[in-house]
Every structure is written in C-alpha cells, then in structure tokens.
Coordinates of C-alpha atoms in Angstrom, one line a residue:
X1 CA 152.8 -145.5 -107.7
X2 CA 154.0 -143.6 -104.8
X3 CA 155.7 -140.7 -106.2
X4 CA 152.2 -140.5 -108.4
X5 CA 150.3 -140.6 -105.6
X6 CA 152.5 -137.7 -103.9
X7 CA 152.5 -135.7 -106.7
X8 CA 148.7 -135.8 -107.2
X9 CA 148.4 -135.0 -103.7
X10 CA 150.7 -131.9 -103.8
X11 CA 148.5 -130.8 -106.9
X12 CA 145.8 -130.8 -104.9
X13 CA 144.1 -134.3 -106.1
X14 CA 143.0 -137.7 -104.5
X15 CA 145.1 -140.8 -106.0
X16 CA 142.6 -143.7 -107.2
X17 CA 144.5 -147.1 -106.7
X18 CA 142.4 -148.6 -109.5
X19 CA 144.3 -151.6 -109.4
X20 CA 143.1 -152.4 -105.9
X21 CA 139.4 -151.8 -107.1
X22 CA 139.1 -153.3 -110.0
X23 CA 141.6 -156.1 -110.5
X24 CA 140.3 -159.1 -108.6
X25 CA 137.1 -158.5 -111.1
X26 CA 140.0 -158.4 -114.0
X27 CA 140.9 -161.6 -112.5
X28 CA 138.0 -163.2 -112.2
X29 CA 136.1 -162.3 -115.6
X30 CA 138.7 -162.9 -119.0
X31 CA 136.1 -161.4 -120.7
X32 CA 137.4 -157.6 -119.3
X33 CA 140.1 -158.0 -121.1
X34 CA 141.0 -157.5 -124.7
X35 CA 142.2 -160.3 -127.0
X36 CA 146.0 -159.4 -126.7
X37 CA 145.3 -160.1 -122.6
X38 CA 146.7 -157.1 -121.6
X39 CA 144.8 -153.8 -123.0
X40 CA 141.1 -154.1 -121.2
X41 CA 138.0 -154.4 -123.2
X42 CA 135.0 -152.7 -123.3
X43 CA 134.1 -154.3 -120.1
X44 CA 137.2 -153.6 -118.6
X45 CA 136.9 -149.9 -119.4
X46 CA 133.5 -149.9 -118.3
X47 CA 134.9 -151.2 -114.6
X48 CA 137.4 -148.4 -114.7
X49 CA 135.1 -145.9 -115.6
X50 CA 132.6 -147.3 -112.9
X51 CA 135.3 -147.5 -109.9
X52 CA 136.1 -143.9 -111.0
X53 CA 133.2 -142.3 -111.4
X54 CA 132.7 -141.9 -107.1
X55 CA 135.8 -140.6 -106.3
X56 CA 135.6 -137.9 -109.4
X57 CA 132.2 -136.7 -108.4
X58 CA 133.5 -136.3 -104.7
X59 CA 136.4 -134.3 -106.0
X60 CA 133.8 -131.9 -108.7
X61 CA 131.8 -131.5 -105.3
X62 CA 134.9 -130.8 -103.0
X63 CA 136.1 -127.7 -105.4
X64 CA 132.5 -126.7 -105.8
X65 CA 132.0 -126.5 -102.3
X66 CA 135.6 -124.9 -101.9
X67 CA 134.0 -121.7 -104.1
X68 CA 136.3 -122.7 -107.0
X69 CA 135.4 -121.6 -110.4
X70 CA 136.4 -123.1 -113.5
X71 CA 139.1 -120.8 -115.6
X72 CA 138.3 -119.9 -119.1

C-alpha cells in the first residue's frame, strides 16, 4: 500500500485507502459481500463507488482548475 500510494503520488494522483472507508461497513453488513465472502456484491461495489466518487470529482476539478485539457 505504500509504494502504491508513492507511486500515485509521483504520477500526480491522490491515493484512496478504500479499506479505511469502507470496511467497517463491509464488516458490519454480510450482505456487501458476494456469496464466495470475499469478491463484494452489488452492495459492496456500490460502497466503493460511493466512497470514490468525492475524491474523483475533487481530482476532475483540481486538473480543471489547473487549465489541463484532456489529450486526444
């Protein structure tokens, strides 16, 4: 986790410890998981996508106040 976390800094990007976000409500609802107890479920993707969707937008509004342009 670290040398992700440097590495997406270096890049230029904000690490997301998802982990910390989502799993006590991993923990505390079986139901965000899927029936092999380890992939998540709908639910569980739906946290993830939730707890990422704040820290993306930040990062779309950090470039687009930055002036950069997306590359074709």
């Amino acid at each position: 986790a670290a040398v992700a976390g440097s590495t997406t800094r270096a890049a230029g990007g904000q690490p997301v410890d998802i982990g910390r976000i989502t799993g006590p409500m991993f923990r505390a609802d079986p139901g965000t998981l899927s029936e092999d107890r380890f992939h998540p479920s709908a639910d569980g993707y739906r946290l993830w996508a939730e707890a990422l969707h704040p820290p993306v937008e930040a990062a779309v509004r950090r470039r687009a106040a930055a002036g950069h342009r997306r590359e074709a």
